[in-house]
Amino acid sequence: MTDATTPAIRLTGLRKSFGAVDAVAGVDLEIADGEFFSMLGPSGSGKTTVLRMIAGFELPTAGSVFLSGQDVTRLAPFERDVNTVFQDYALFPHMTVQENVEYGLKVRGVARAARRAQAQEALASVRLEGYGRRKPSAMSGGQRQRVALARALVNRPRVLLLDEPLGALDRKLREQMQVELKQIQRDVGITFVFVTHDQDEALTMSDRVAVFESGRIAQVGTPEEVYERPASPFVAGFVGTSNVFTGDTARSLFARDGVFSIRPEKIDISSDGAPGVVAEVVYAGPVTRYVVDLDAGSRAVVVSQNRHNGSPLVARGDRVHLSWHDEHVVEIPPVAKETADA
Amino acid sequence: MILSPSARWVLRAVMALGLTFIYVPLLLVLVNSFNGDRTFAWPPHDLTTRWWAAAWENDGARQALLTSVQAGLGATAIALVLGTMVAFAVQRFRFFGRDTVSLLIVLPIALPGIVTGIALDSAWRSVMGDLGIGKGLFSVVVGHATFCVVTVYNNVLARLRRTGVNLEEASADLGASGFQTFRYVTFPLVRSALLAGGLLAFALSFDEIIVTTFTAGPGVTTLPIWIFNNLFRPNQAPIVNVVAAVLIVLSVLPVWLAQRIAGPEAAAGRTRG
């Protein structure tokens, strides 16, 4: 065992080039033991490649991967105490569910009776007891997902890597699995590294989030930090929607130069403040979204809770004023390309 | 696509005609192998198993059958080993000249048998003979293997392409060494493709005559060659029919099996994920 201060995963100067393309262009990161850590970013931002380098499927072009302090950069996948839940689950189609879950134990030479018991326990922990004799092809998407989870967890790895594991599920099932995953992670106490392009998923499940942009980490922090204090216009735009004001608009609204961001739900439609014209009203059930063309020269999105019954506050074409509290204005550092270490 | 009724009937008639031309003569051979009349009077007056018994007693035919089975098994064995290895190399690794290798492997099935035959014949005369390896059964096996490799290669390649590397990565991720991954994951997934490819290879070899003619050493007579040699001897005609019937059955059976093996597996593979 290592002491509690040794990070479960440490990445230093990690790079991966495919031909002329830098999929990962220098990533430094520490993930603490027992943490639920998400890597969030659009497709092609390098998050999956980082995951694959941690798992051992890709050899980094430069940099190192440490697991619990040990340099594993050049070790094969089967030499690392890490297991992966794949995006398409990658269940073995010619084996039963039970055999799939037992696989990791079998190749490590665990005796038949012991591995049977452990596999059944793992299946029970994902609420699939009694499904052991089925083939994966006879299971639904959500069930396959849980088999994949059981197959990885039964090995009790130090780190579990999850590559967009909920991507193929429909919305309802996905939300249910988010809660379950979080619960399982708390129960087993294993470090989870979760790759997703879904910002809701990242925000609701994680202890900390790394936002990826073109092969680099744009920001690392708690969901609250990333959402409330975006470090770059990209983060502000990718994590939730945000109003980003620059140039003349910023000067006229805030009386100084800079890049400023305000979340739509932090803006009120009121009797005084920045004037503008309502360009669009979008009713979305619990909230209504207003798009306002500011006289100062930019567009702002306002989201307001539908606490009242009946029609929206204002209609398209109305002249309105927008107001906000100063503490909700986030000034984004001008050069946000270089990443601060976590 | 919806066809007009008349188009449907025309196409049906053409298909029936085509199938008739292919299969009625084959059926005729089968029936005539039981025809009691030496001159194959049609329709047969009486049916007999006499010719089958006579064929079984015929040393030349039995020897030819044995030779064909040996050649087929030998060529299939070589095809399985080489075809599988090349398929893995081409599908799982990137290397200089990969596409060329792929083309060179598939080409022999398109080359006219006469060209392959002449080439192998001169190779054996000018090179192998000097090395002390004369023409014999071995040269036939090698000749057949040149095109048998293709069927195994194509089957395994298609299977590897379909299964992808995900399952192998998952296996390695779960702690399996390279050998364990091959044994528990890769091999079971390509097993039926190997079987199908092997059966097709055997069927190809079994009725091959052109390459065989050029590569067979003295005294090596495969079943097709025996038939060809005895075709115009009136005394042997009934037995030739029997041998031809055997050849039909032994060629059709592997192909039918190969289709059955590849069929459901292929369907299951497509529904995955």
Coordinates of C-alpha atoms in Angstrom, one line a residue:
Chain A
M1 CA 0.0 0.0 0.0
T2 CA 1.0 3.5 -0.6
D3 CA 0.3 6.4 1.7
A4 CA -2.7 8.5 1.2
T5 CA -0.9 11.4 -0.4
T6 CA 0.4 9.5 -3.4
P7 CA -2.0 10.2 -6.2
A8 CA -3.7 7.2 -7.8
I9 CA -2.8 8.6 -11.2
R10 CA -0.1 11.1 -12.2
L11 CA 0.4 12.2 -15.7
T12 CA 3.4 14.3 -16.6
G13 CA 4.0 16.0 -19.9
L14 CA 1.8 13.5 -21.7
R15 CA 1.7 13.7 -25.5
K16 CA 0.4 11.6 -28.2
S17 CA 0.8 12.3 -31.9
F18 CA -0.9 10.3 -34.7
G19 CA 1.2 11.3 -37.8
A20 CA 1.2 15.1 -37.9
V21 CA -1.8 15.4 -35.6
D22 CA -1.3 16.0 -31.9
A23 CA -4.2 14.2 -30.3
V24 CA -2.8 15.0 -26.8
A25 CA -0.5 18.0 -26.7
G26 CA 1.0 18.0 -23.2
V27 CA -1.2 17.0 -20.2
D28 CA -0.1 17.2 -16.6
L29 CA -2.6 15.9 -14.1
E30 CA -2.9 14.3 -10.7
I31 CA -5.9 12.3 -9.7
A32 CA -6.3 11.5 -6.0
D33 CA -7.0 8.0 -4.6
G34 CA -10.7 7.3 -4.3
E35 CA -11.7 10.3 -6.5
F36 CA -14.5 10.4 -9.0
F37 CA -12.7 12.3 -11.7
S38 CA -14.2 13.2 -15.1
M39 CA -12.5 14.2 -18.3
L40 CA -14.9 16.4 -20.2
G41 CA -14.5 17.7 -23.7
P42 CA -15.9 17.6 -27.3
S43 CA -15.0 14.7 -29.5
G44 CA -11.4 14.9 -30.7
S45 CA -10.3 16.9 -27.7
G46 CA -7.9 14.0 -26.6
K47 CA -9.7 12.8 -23.5
T48 CA -10.2 9.2 -24.8
T49 CA -6.6 9.1 -26.0
V50 CA -5.5 10.1 -22.5
L51 CA -7.6 7.3 -21.0
R52 CA -6.2 4.8 -23.5
M53 CA -2.7 5.8 -22.5
I54 CA -3.6 5.2 -18.8
A55 CA -5.0 1.8 -19.7
G56 CA -1.9 0.9 -21.8
F57 CA -3.5 0.7 -25.2
E58 CA -1.5 3.6 -26.6
L59 CA 2.2 4.3 -26.1
P60 CA 2.7 8.0 -25.3
T61 CA 4.8 10.0 -27.8
A62 CA 6.3 11.8 -24.8
G63 CA 5.6 12.0 -21.1
S64 CA 4.9 9.5 -18.4
V65 CA 2.0 7.7 -16.6
F66 CA 2.3 6.9 -12.9
L67 CA -0.1 4.6 -11.1
S68 CA 0.2 4.9 -7.3
G69 CA 3.7 6.3 -7.8
Q70 CA 4.9 3.6 -10.1
D71 CA 5.9 4.5 -13.7
V72 CA 3.8 2.3 -16.0
T73 CA 4.3 4.2 -19.2
R74 CA 5.7 1.3 -21.0
L75 CA 3.9 -1.6 -19.3
A76 CA 1.3 -3.7 -21.2
P77 CA -2.4 -3.4 -20.3
F78 CA -2.3 -6.7 -18.5
E79 CA 0.5 -5.5 -16.3
R80 CA -1.4 -2.6 -14.9
D81 CA -3.8 -2.6 -12.0
V82 CA -6.4 -0.8 -14.0
N83 CA -9.6 -2.0 -15.6
T84 CA -11.7 -0.3 -18.3
V85 CA -15.4 -0.1 -19.1
F86 CA -15.5 0.4 -22.9
Q87 CA -17.8 2.6 -24.8
D88 CA -19.3 -0.4 -26.7
Y89 CA -18.9 -2.6 -23.6
A90 CA -16.7 -5.1 -25.5
L91 CA -18.3 -8.1 -23.9
F92 CA -17.1 -11.4 -25.3
P93 CA -20.0 -12.6 -27.5
H94 CA -19.0 -16.3 -27.3
M95 CA -19.1 -16.4 -23.5
T96 CA -22.0 -16.2 -21.1
V97 CA -22.4 -13.3 -18.8
Q98 CA -21.0 -15.4 -15.9
E99 CA -17.9 -16.3 -18.0
N100 CA -17.5 -12.7 -19.1
V101 CA -17.4 -11.6 -15.4
E102 CA -15.1 -14.4 -14.4
Y103 CA -12.6 -13.7 -17.2
G104 CA -10.3 -11.4 -15.3
L105 CA -10.1 -13.9 -12.4
K106 CA -9.7 -16.9 -14.7
V107 CA -6.7 -15.5 -16.6
R108 CA -5.1 -14.6 -13.2
G109 CA -5.4 -18.2 -12.1
V110 CA -8.2 -17.8 -9.5
A111 CA -9.7 -21.2 -8.6
R112 CA -13.0 -22.1 -10.2
A113 CA -15.1 -22.1 -7.1
A114 CA -13.7 -18.8 -5.8
R115 CA -14.1 -17.0 -9.1
R116 CA -17.7 -18.3 -9.5
A117 CA -18.6 -16.9 -6.0
Q118 CA -16.9 -13.6 -6.7
A119 CA -18.5 -13.2 -10.1
Q120 CA -21.9 -13.9 -8.6
E121 CA -21.2 -11.3 -6.0
A122 CA -20.2 -8.8 -8.6
L123 CA -23.3 -9.5 -10.7
A124 CA -25.4 -9.0 -7.6
S125 CA -23.8 -5.7 -6.9
V126 CA -25.0 -4.4 -10.3
R127 CA -28.4 -6.0 -9.7
L128 CA -28.0 -8.8 -12.3
E129 CA -28.2 -11.9 -10.1
G130 CA -29.7 -14.8 -12.0
Y131 CA -28.5 -13.5 -15.5
G132 CA -25.2 -15.4 -15.4
R133 CA -26.3 -18.1 -18.0
R134 CA -27.4 -15.6 -20.6
K135 CA -25.3 -14.6 -23.6
P136 CA -24.6 -10.9 -23.9
S137 CA -26.6 -10.8 -27.1
A138 CA -29.7 -11.6 -25.0
M139 CA -29.3 -8.6 -22.8
S140 CA -30.5 -5.1 -23.2
G141 CA -28.1 -2.1 -23.5
G142 CA -28.5 -1.1 -19.9
Q143 CA -27.9 -4.7 -18.8
R144 CA -24.8 -5.1 -21.0
Q145 CA -23.5 -1.9 -19.5
R146 CA -23.8 -3.3 -16.0
V147 CA -22.2 -6.6 -17.0
A148 CA -19.2 -4.6 -18.3
L149 CA -19.1 -2.8 -15.0
A150 CA -19.2 -6.0 -13.0
R151 CA -16.6 -7.6 -15.3
A152 CA -14.2 -4.7 -14.5
L153 CA -15.1 -4.3 -10.8
V154 CA -14.7 -8.0 -9.9
N155 CA -10.9 -7.6 -10.3
R156 CA -10.9 -5.0 -7.6
P157 CA -8.6 -2.7 -9.6
R158 CA -7.1 0.4 -8.0
V159 CA -8.5 2.5 -10.8
L160 CA -11.5 2.0 -13.0
L161 CA -11.5 3.8 -16.4
L162 CA -14.9 4.5 -18.0
D163 CA -14.9 5.5 -21.7
E164 CA -18.3 7.2 -22.3
P165 CA -20.0 4.2 -20.8
L166 CA -23.5 5.8 -20.8
G167 CA -23.3 7.1 -24.3
A168 CA -25.4 4.3 -25.9
L169 CA -28.2 4.5 -23.4
D170 CA -31.4 6.4 -23.7
R171 CA -31.9 9.5 -21.5
K172 CA -33.9 7.9 -18.7
L173 CA -31.6 5.0 -18.3
R174 CA -28.6 7.2 -18.5
E175 CA -29.8 9.3 -15.6
Q176 CA -30.6 6.2 -13.6
M177 CA -27.1 4.8 -14.3
Q178 CA -25.4 8.1 -13.3
V179 CA -26.9 7.7 -9.8
E180 CA -26.0 4.0 -9.6
L181 CA -22.4 4.6 -10.8
K182 CA -21.9 7.2 -8.2
Q183 CA -23.3 4.9 -5.5
I184 CA -21.1 2.0 -6.6
Q185 CA -18.1 4.2 -6.6
R186 CA -18.8 5.4 -3.1
D187 CA -19.3 1.7 -2.0
V188 CA -16.2 0.2 -3.5
G189 CA -14.0 3.3 -2.9
I190 CA -12.1 2.8 -6.2
T191 CA -10.8 5.7 -8.2
F192 CA -13.0 6.3 -11.2
V193 CA -11.8 8.1 -14.3
F194 CA -14.8 8.9 -16.4
V195 CA -14.6 10.2 -19.9
T196 CA -17.6 12.0 -21.3
H197 CA -18.7 14.7 -23.7
D198 CA -21.8 15.4 -21.7
Q199 CA -21.3 18.3 -19.3
D200 CA -24.4 17.4 -17.2
E201 CA -23.0 14.0 -16.6
A202 CA -19.6 15.4 -15.6
L203 CA -21.0 18.0 -13.3
T204 CA -23.5 15.8 -11.5
M205 CA -21.2 12.8 -10.9
S206 CA -17.7 14.1 -10.3
D207 CA -15.6 15.2 -7.4
R208 CA -13.4 17.0 -9.9
V209 CA -13.6 17.7 -13.7
A210 CA -10.9 18.3 -16.3
V211 CA -12.1 20.2 -19.3
F212 CA -10.2 19.2 -22.5
E213 CA -9.7 21.5 -25.5
S214 CA -7.6 20.4 -28.5
G215 CA -5.4 18.0 -26.7
R216 CA -4.8 20.1 -23.6
I217 CA -6.5 20.6 -20.3
A218 CA -8.3 24.0 -20.3
Q219 CA -9.3 23.8 -16.6
V220 CA -9.3 21.4 -13.7
G221 CA -11.5 21.9 -10.7
T222 CA -14.6 20.9 -8.8
P223 CA -17.8 21.0 -10.8
E224 CA -18.7 24.2 -9.0
E225 CA -15.4 25.9 -9.8
V226 CA -15.5 24.9 -13.4
Y227 CA -19.1 26.1 -13.8
E228 CA -19.0 29.2 -11.7
R229 CA -15.4 30.3 -12.5
P230 CA -14.6 29.2 -16.0
A231 CA -11.0 29.8 -16.8
S232 CA -11.4 30.5 -20.5
P233 CA -14.2 31.4 -23.0
F234 CA -14.0 27.8 -24.2
V235 CA -14.8 26.4 -20.8
A236 CA -17.5 29.0 -20.2
G237 CA -19.1 28.0 -23.5
F238 CA -18.6 24.2 -23.3
V239 CA -19.6 23.7 -19.6
G240 CA -23.2 25.0 -19.7
T241 CA -24.2 27.9 -21.8
S242 CA -22.7 31.2 -21.0
N243 CA -22.8 34.8 -22.1
V244 CA -19.3 35.9 -23.0
F245 CA -18.8 39.6 -23.5
T246 CA -15.7 41.0 -25.2
G247 CA -14.4 44.2 -26.9
D248 CA -16.7 47.2 -27.1
T249 CA -19.7 45.4 -25.5
A250 CA -17.6 44.5 -22.5
R251 CA -16.3 48.1 -22.3
S252 CA -19.8 49.5 -22.4
L253 CA -21.3 47.0 -19.9
F254 CA -18.4 46.8 -17.4
A255 CA -16.6 50.1 -18.1
R256 CA -13.3 48.4 -18.7
D257 CA -11.5 46.1 -21.2
G258 CA -11.5 42.3 -20.7
V259 CA -13.5 39.1 -21.3
F260 CA -16.5 38.7 -19.1
S261 CA -18.9 35.8 -18.6
I262 CA -22.3 35.6 -16.9
R263 CA -24.5 32.5 -16.7
P264 CA -27.9 32.9 -18.2
E265 CA -29.7 32.0 -15.0
K266 CA -27.8 34.8 -13.1
I267 CA -29.4 37.5 -15.3
D268 CA -32.7 39.0 -14.4
I269 CA -35.2 40.9 -16.6
S270 CA -35.9 44.0 -14.6
S271 CA -36.9 47.6 -14.8
D272 CA -33.3 49.0 -15.0
G273 CA -29.9 47.8 -16.2
A274 CA -28.5 47.1 -19.6
P275 CA -31.2 47.9 -22.2
G276 CA -32.1 45.6 -25.2
V277 CA -34.8 44.1 -27.3
V278 CA -36.2 40.5 -26.9
A279 CA -35.3 38.6 -30.1
E280 CA -36.6 35.2 -29.1
V281 CA -38.6 33.5 -26.4
V282 CA -38.2 29.8 -26.0
Y283 CA -40.5 28.0 -23.5
A284 CA -38.8 24.8 -22.2
G285 CA -41.1 23.6 -19.4
P286 CA -39.5 24.4 -16.1
V287 CA -37.7 27.4 -17.5
T288 CA -38.1 29.9 -20.3
R289 CA -35.1 31.1 -22.4
Y290 CA -35.0 34.7 -23.6
V291 CA -32.5 35.9 -26.3
V292 CA -32.0 39.6 -25.9
D293 CA -30.2 41.9 -28.4
L294 CA -28.4 44.3 -26.2
D295 CA -28.1 47.9 -27.3
A296 CA -24.4 47.6 -26.3
G297 CA -24.0 45.4 -29.3
S298 CA -24.1 41.7 -28.3
R299 CA -26.6 39.0 -27.7
A300 CA -27.4 37.7 -24.2
V301 CA -29.3 34.6 -23.2
V302 CA -31.4 34.8 -20.1
V303 CA -33.0 31.8 -18.4
S304 CA -35.8 32.3 -15.9
Q305 CA -37.6 29.8 -13.8
N306 CA -41.3 29.5 -14.6
R307 CA -42.5 29.9 -11.0
H308 CA -45.6 31.7 -12.2
N309 CA -48.4 30.2 -14.2
G310 CA -49.4 31.5 -17.6
S311 CA -47.6 33.4 -20.2
P312 CA -43.9 34.4 -20.1
L313 CA -42.8 37.6 -18.6
V314 CA -42.1 39.4 -21.8
A315 CA -42.8 38.9 -25.5
R316 CA -40.7 39.0 -28.6
G317 CA -40.0 42.6 -29.6
D318 CA -40.4 44.0 -26.1
R319 CA -37.8 46.5 -24.8
V320 CA -36.3 45.2 -21.6
H321 CA -33.5 45.9 -19.2
L322 CA -31.1 43.2 -17.9
S323 CA -29.6 43.3 -14.5
W324 CA -27.1 41.0 -12.6
H325 CA -25.1 41.0 -9.4
D326 CA -21.4 41.9 -9.7
E327 CA -20.3 38.8 -8.0
H328 CA -21.8 36.7 -10.8
V329 CA -19.6 38.4 -13.4
V330 CA -16.6 36.2 -14.1
E331 CA -13.6 37.9 -15.6
I332 CA -11.8 35.4 -17.8
P333 CA -8.0 35.6 -17.9
P334 CA -7.0 36.9 -21.3
V335 CA -4.5 34.1 -22.1
A336 CA -6.1 30.9 -21.1
K337 CA -4.2 28.5 -23.4
E338 CA -1.5 27.6 -20.9
T339 CA -2.9 25.3 -18.3
A340 CA -2.4 25.8 -14.6
D341 CA -1.5 22.5 -12.9
A342 CA -4.2 20.9 -10.8
Chain B
M1 CA -37.4 -3.2 -55.1
I2 CA -40.7 -4.0 -56.6
L3 CA -40.7 -5.7 -60.0
S4 CA -43.6 -5.8 -62.5
P5 CA -45.3 -9.3 -62.7
S6 CA -44.0 -9.9 -66.2
A7 CA -40.4 -9.1 -65.2
R8 CA -40.8 -11.4 -62.2
W9 CA -41.9 -14.2 -64.4
V10 CA -39.1 -13.7 -66.9
L11 CA -36.5 -13.6 -64.2
R12 CA -37.9 -16.7 -62.6
A13 CA -37.8 -18.5 -66.0
V14 CA -34.2 -17.5 -66.6
M15 CA -33.2 -18.7 -63.1
A16 CA -35.0 -22.0 -63.6
L17 CA -33.2 -22.4 -67.0
G18 CA -29.9 -21.6 -65.5
L19 CA -30.2 -24.0 -62.6
T20 CA -31.5 -26.7 -64.9
F21 CA -28.4 -26.5 -67.1
I22 CA -26.2 -26.7 -64.1
Y23 CA -27.8 -29.4 -62.1
V24 CA -29.7 -31.7 -64.5
P25 CA -26.4 -33.1 -66.0
L26 CA -25.0 -33.6 -62.5
L27 CA -28.2 -35.5 -61.6
L28 CA -27.8 -37.5 -64.7
V29 CA -24.3 -38.7 -63.6
L30 CA -25.7 -39.6 -60.2
V31 CA -28.6 -41.6 -61.7
N32 CA -26.4 -43.3 -64.3
S33 CA -24.1 -44.5 -61.6
F34 CA -27.0 -46.7 -60.7
N35 CA -28.1 -47.5 -64.2
G36 CA -28.1 -51.2 -64.9
D37 CA -27.5 -50.9 -68.6
R38 CA -23.9 -50.6 -69.7
T39 CA -24.8 -48.1 -72.5
F40 CA -26.9 -45.9 -70.2
A41 CA -30.2 -46.5 -72.0
W42 CA -32.6 -43.8 -70.9
P43 CA -34.8 -44.0 -69.0
P44 CA -32.9 -46.7 -66.9
H45 CA -34.6 -50.1 -67.1
D46 CA -33.2 -51.4 -63.8
L47 CA -31.2 -49.8 -61.0
T48 CA -28.2 -51.5 -59.6
T49 CA -25.4 -50.9 -57.1
R50 CA -23.2 -53.2 -59.3
W51 CA -21.0 -50.3 -60.5
W52 CA -20.5 -48.9 -57.1
A53 CA -19.2 -52.3 -56.0
A54 CA -17.1 -52.5 -59.1
A55 CA -15.6 -49.1 -58.5
W56 CA -14.8 -49.9 -54.9
E57 CA -13.0 -53.1 -56.1
N58 CA -11.1 -51.0 -58.7
D59 CA -7.6 -50.4 -57.4
G60 CA -6.9 -47.5 -59.6
A61 CA -10.0 -45.6 -58.5
R62 CA -9.4 -46.4 -54.8
Q63 CA -5.8 -45.3 -55.1
A64 CA -6.9 -42.1 -56.8
L65 CA -9.4 -41.3 -54.1
L66 CA -6.8 -41.8 -51.4
T67 CA -4.3 -39.6 -53.3
S68 CA -7.0 -36.9 -53.7
V69 CA -7.8 -36.9 -50.0
Q70 CA -4.1 -36.8 -49.1
A71 CA -3.5 -33.9 -51.5
G72 CA -6.6 -32.1 -50.2
L73 CA -5.7 -32.5 -46.6
G74 CA -2.1 -31.4 -47.2
A75 CA -3.1 -28.3 -49.2
T76 CA -5.7 -27.4 -46.6
A77 CA -3.2 -27.7 -43.8
I78 CA -0.8 -25.4 -45.5
A79 CA -3.6 -23.0 -46.4
L80 CA -4.8 -22.9 -42.8
V81 CA -1.4 -22.0 -41.4
L82 CA -0.3 -19.5 -44.0
G83 CA -3.7 -18.0 -44.7
T84 CA -4.4 -17.3 -41.0
M85 CA -0.9 -15.9 -40.5
V86 CA -1.2 -13.5 -43.4
A87 CA -4.7 -12.5 -42.5
F88 CA -3.6 -11.5 -39.0
A89 CA -0.6 -9.6 -40.3
V90 CA -2.6 -7.7 -42.8
Q91 CA -5.6 -7.0 -40.6
R92 CA -3.9 -6.3 -37.2
F93 CA -0.6 -4.6 -38.2
R94 CA 0.5 -1.8 -40.4
F95 CA 3.7 -2.3 -42.4
F96 CA 5.3 -1.3 -45.6
G97 CA 3.8 -3.1 -48.6
R98 CA 0.7 -4.4 -46.7
D99 CA -1.7 -3.8 -49.6
T100 CA 0.7 -5.4 -52.0
V101 CA 0.9 -8.5 -49.9
S102 CA -2.8 -8.6 -49.7
L103 CA -3.1 -8.5 -53.5
L104 CA -0.3 -11.1 -54.1
I105 CA -2.1 -13.5 -51.8
V106 CA -5.4 -13.2 -53.5
L107 CA -4.0 -13.2 -57.1
P108 CA -3.4 -17.0 -57.5
I109 CA -7.2 -17.6 -57.5
A110 CA -7.6 -15.3 -60.5
L111 CA -4.6 -16.6 -62.4
P112 CA -5.5 -19.2 -65.0
G113 CA -4.7 -22.7 -63.7
I114 CA -2.7 -23.4 -66.8
V115 CA -0.3 -20.5 -66.0
T116 CA 0.2 -21.6 -62.4
G117 CA 0.7 -25.1 -63.7
I118 CA 3.3 -24.2 -66.3
A119 CA 5.1 -22.0 -63.8
L120 CA 5.3 -24.6 -61.2
D121 CA 6.3 -27.2 -63.7
S122 CA 9.3 -25.2 -64.9
A123 CA 10.1 -24.3 -61.3
W124 CA 10.2 -28.0 -60.4
R125 CA 12.2 -28.9 -63.5
S126 CA 14.8 -26.2 -63.1
V127 CA 15.1 -25.6 -59.4
M128 CA 13.5 -28.2 -57.1
G129 CA 14.7 -31.1 -59.2
D130 CA 18.3 -29.9 -58.7
L131 CA 17.6 -29.7 -54.9
G132 CA 16.7 -33.4 -55.0
I133 CA 13.0 -32.8 -54.5
G134 CA 11.3 -34.5 -57.5
K135 CA 7.7 -34.2 -58.6
G136 CA 5.3 -36.3 -56.6
L137 CA 2.5 -35.9 -54.2
F138 CA 4.3 -33.0 -52.4
S139 CA 4.5 -30.9 -55.6
V140 CA 0.7 -31.4 -56.0
V141 CA 0.1 -30.3 -52.5
V142 CA 2.2 -27.2 -53.0
G143 CA 0.5 -26.4 -56.3
H144 CA -3.0 -26.7 -54.7
A145 CA -1.9 -24.7 -51.6
T146 CA -1.1 -21.6 -53.9
F147 CA -4.8 -21.0 -54.5
C148 CA -6.3 -22.8 -51.3
V149 CA -4.6 -20.1 -49.2
V150 CA -6.9 -17.6 -50.6
T151 CA -10.1 -19.1 -49.2
V152 CA -8.7 -19.3 -45.7
Y153 CA -7.2 -15.8 -46.0
N154 CA -10.4 -14.2 -47.2
N155 CA -12.6 -15.9 -44.5
V156 CA -10.2 -15.1 -41.6
L157 CA -9.6 -11.6 -42.8
A158 CA -13.4 -10.9 -43.0
R159 CA -13.9 -12.2 -39.5
L160 CA -11.0 -10.3 -38.0
R161 CA -12.3 -7.1 -39.7
R162 CA -15.7 -7.6 -38.3
T163 CA -14.7 -8.5 -34.7
G164 CA -12.2 -5.6 -34.5
V165 CA -9.6 -5.2 -31.9
N166 CA -11.9 -4.1 -29.1
L167 CA -12.4 -7.6 -27.7
E168 CA -8.7 -8.2 -27.7
E169 CA -8.1 -5.0 -25.9
A170 CA -10.7 -5.8 -23.3
S171 CA -9.1 -9.2 -22.8
A172 CA -5.6 -7.6 -22.2
D173 CA -7.2 -5.0 -20.0
L174 CA -8.7 -7.8 -17.8
G175 CA -5.2 -9.2 -17.3
A176 CA -4.8 -11.8 -20.1
S177 CA -1.4 -12.2 -21.7
G178 CA -1.1 -12.3 -25.4
F179 CA -1.3 -16.1 -25.5
Q180 CA -4.3 -16.2 -23.2
T181 CA -6.1 -13.5 -25.3
F182 CA -5.5 -15.6 -28.4
R183 CA -6.6 -18.8 -26.8
Y184 CA -9.8 -17.5 -25.0
V185 CA -10.9 -14.7 -27.3
T186 CA -9.3 -14.4 -30.7
F187 CA -9.2 -18.1 -31.6
P188 CA -12.8 -18.9 -30.6
L189 CA -14.0 -15.9 -32.6
V190 CA -12.1 -17.0 -35.8
R191 CA -12.6 -20.7 -35.3
S192 CA -15.7 -21.0 -37.6
A193 CA -14.0 -18.9 -40.2
L194 CA -11.1 -21.2 -40.2
L195 CA -13.4 -24.2 -40.5
A196 CA -15.3 -22.6 -43.4
G197 CA -12.1 -21.5 -45.1
G198 CA -10.6 -25.0 -44.6
L199 CA -13.6 -26.8 -46.1
L200 CA -13.6 -24.5 -49.1
A201 CA -9.9 -25.1 -49.6
F202 CA -10.4 -28.8 -49.4
A203 CA -13.2 -28.7 -52.0
L204 CA -11.1 -26.6 -54.3
S205 CA -8.2 -29.0 -54.1
F206 CA -10.4 -32.1 -54.4
D207 CA -11.6 -31.4 -58.0
E208 CA -8.6 -29.6 -59.3
I209 CA -7.2 -31.0 -62.6
I210 CA -5.1 -28.4 -64.5
V211 CA -2.5 -27.5 -61.9
T212 CA -2.5 -31.1 -60.8
T213 CA -1.7 -32.3 -64.4
F214 CA 1.5 -30.1 -64.4
T215 CA 2.7 -30.8 -60.9
A216 CA 1.9 -34.5 -60.4
G217 CA 4.9 -36.8 -60.5
P218 CA 4.8 -40.1 -62.2
G219 CA 2.4 -42.5 -60.5
V220 CA 0.5 -39.7 -58.7
T221 CA -3.1 -39.9 -59.9
T222 CA -5.8 -37.8 -58.3
L223 CA -9.5 -38.6 -58.7
P224 CA -10.1 -36.0 -61.4
I225 CA -7.1 -37.2 -63.4
W226 CA -8.1 -40.8 -63.0
I227 CA -11.6 -39.9 -64.4
F228 CA -10.0 -38.0 -67.3
N229 CA -7.7 -40.9 -68.1
N230 CA -10.6 -43.4 -68.1
L231 CA -13.3 -41.3 -69.6
F232 CA -12.9 -42.7 -73.1
R233 CA -12.4 -46.3 -72.3
P234 CA -15.9 -47.9 -72.8
N235 CA -15.2 -50.6 -70.3
Q236 CA -14.6 -48.2 -67.5
A237 CA -17.6 -45.9 -68.3
P238 CA -19.9 -47.2 -65.5
I239 CA -17.1 -46.8 -63.0
V240 CA -16.3 -43.4 -64.2
N241 CA -19.8 -42.4 -63.5
V242 CA -19.6 -43.7 -59.9
V243 CA -16.3 -41.9 -59.3
A244 CA -17.8 -38.7 -60.7
A245 CA -20.8 -39.1 -58.4
V246 CA -18.4 -39.5 -55.4
L247 CA -16.5 -36.4 -56.6
I248 CA -19.8 -34.4 -56.7
V249 CA -20.8 -35.5 -53.2
L250 CA -17.3 -34.9 -51.7
S251 CA -17.1 -31.4 -53.3
V252 CA -20.6 -30.3 -52.5
L253 CA -20.6 -31.4 -48.9
P254 CA -17.7 -29.1 -47.7
V255 CA -19.1 -26.1 -49.5
W256 CA -22.6 -26.7 -48.0
L257 CA -21.0 -27.2 -44.5
A258 CA -18.9 -24.0 -44.9
Q259 CA -22.0 -22.0 -45.8
R260 CA -23.9 -23.3 -42.8
I261 CA -21.0 -22.6 -40.5
A262 CA -20.4 -19.1 -41.8
G263 CA -24.1 -18.2 -42.1
P264 CA -25.5 -18.0 -38.6
E265 CA -22.2 -16.8 -37.2
A266 CA -22.1 -14.0 -39.6
A267 CA -25.6 -13.0 -38.7
A268 CA -24.8 -13.1 -35.0
G269 CA -21.7 -11.0 -35.6
R270 CA -23.6 -8.3 -37.3
T271 CA -26.2 -7.9 -34.5
R272 CA -23.4 -7.4 -31.9
G273 CA -23.3 -4.1 -30.0

